[in-house]
């Protein structure tokens, strides 16, 4: 590996990639941010609207125009499914690397600061604000530019397959179909690079070691066929909200937030605890301070390592939506006929999401109070993912790349979110090595208001990806 690294000039690499970002990537990302290409879950009429096709065309045209030798690009469209950008770039070192990103977006969300907006690109202090730039529009540009940097210096690398999907924010429902359909063309990657994760700070390369799973579903409680005057019905018929609240207590301790059923929990290994303690020593209070807390609000515990374990390896419940409850101004003196809540249950990386979904349905629907009509309708559950141990060459490469381009050693951290693609790939390619990383750091606020991409981090991360691809080829040569 060391001999091969001499071929790659890190200063030249960094300078080249910075130039591509400044002259080409940032302007194109600004155009991408302007497109309201919401994921199908949030825009059922996405096909008719045409925004997804506009985003696909923008990214595909840019990639094809970069002069990557041998690159073939195909936009694959199956009826009723979101499109997939599939790129295949032959290599000269044998083996295959898969690189992954997505181009669909979350909804706009309210609360953007003055002068900012979800589809209005704004650059302030080296940060590009707007929906989707960091999650995950930059990924295709990063992957192709890393290849371009290697080509510019004549550095060997393996064959690369790049997949950019358009359904990740809806659970990647279409991706398994495409991966199966393209199995013969993809082959068996020995390295998977996912560019859709986060970073604990903007000072080093961060590698994601695990991702939580997710069960989403609609809990609906009904006691009346229609609403009645609260003076007539309250005290006679239970409130649907109170019944829903009592059902949630079967799942969650409302005092502590702990998920009660033990089958939703998983054992946390000594290695993961050690890595988490190391992350805490690096981030310190930033783990809490990065959140937009109101003055006086405290986290659930003062133990920072426990907070990080809560975020990455323990189950947690959020209520993310509701039906049956009118806005404040429209709320009359009525005992409402129903309460419906959207439940989002994060699961530890190693808990089977299908089994958890079935168990949650049983837990909520069994023996409802007062004989209420209770239904829980789960959406497609997604299991989490835990990375295999890094091969020595990859650990060495990651640390070296971080030192070269960030000036600090790499850090390894579990993430609290989900990337459905990773669990699926972990099963399909059990012998592959994984580099899961991204640009979503403190205050970047993916899915929320004021989402931004830290441009210097994007540049350095691109250089790190190029370095890892070069080192991957070097260790192949040495086998």
mmCIF file of N, CA, C and O in Angstrom, residues 126 152 279 325 344 365:
data_model
loop_
_atom_site.group_PDB
_atom_site.id
_atom_site.type_symbol
_atom_site.label_atom_id
_atom_site.label_comp_id
_atom_site.label_asym_id
_atom_site.label_seq_id
_atom_site.Cartn_x
_atom_site.Cartn_y
_atom_site.Cartn_z
ATOM 1 N N UNK A 126 -19.083 29.559 3.614
ATOM 2 C CA UNK A 126 -18.630 28.262 3.123
ATOM 3 C C UNK A 126 -19.661 27.153 3.229
ATOM 4 O O UNK A 126 -19.314 25.978 3.049
ATOM 5 N N UNK A 152 -6.723 11.776 -13.379
ATOM 6 C CA UNK A 152 -5.857 12.919 -13.673
ATOM 7 C C UNK A 152 -4.408 12.621 -13.326
ATOM 8 O O UNK A 152 -3.491 13.138 -13.962
ATOM 9 N N UNK A 279 -15.743 8.474 20.805
ATOM 10 C CA UNK A 279 -16.488 9.538 20.136
ATOM 11 C C UNK A 279 -16.851 10.635 21.134
ATOM 12 O O UNK A 279 -16.716 11.831 20.860
ATOM 13 N N UNK A 325 -57.204 15.323 14.891
ATOM 14 C CA UNK A 325 -57.095 16.429 15.835
ATOM 15 C C UNK A 325 -57.025 17.721 15.029
ATOM 16 O O UNK A 325 -56.056 17.939 14.291
ATOM 17 N N UNK A 344 -43.003 6.494 14.984
ATOM 18 C CA UNK A 344 -41.689 6.232 14.403
ATOM 19 C C UNK A 344 -40.835 5.616 15.493
ATOM 20 O O UNK A 344 -40.413 6.305 16.428
ATOM 21 N N UNK A 365 -52.682 -3.574 19.612
ATOM 22 C CA UNK A 365 -54.058 -3.947 19.280
ATOM 23 C C UNK A 365 -54.704 -4.886 20.282
ATOM 24 O O UNK A 365 -55.934 -4.981 20.346
#
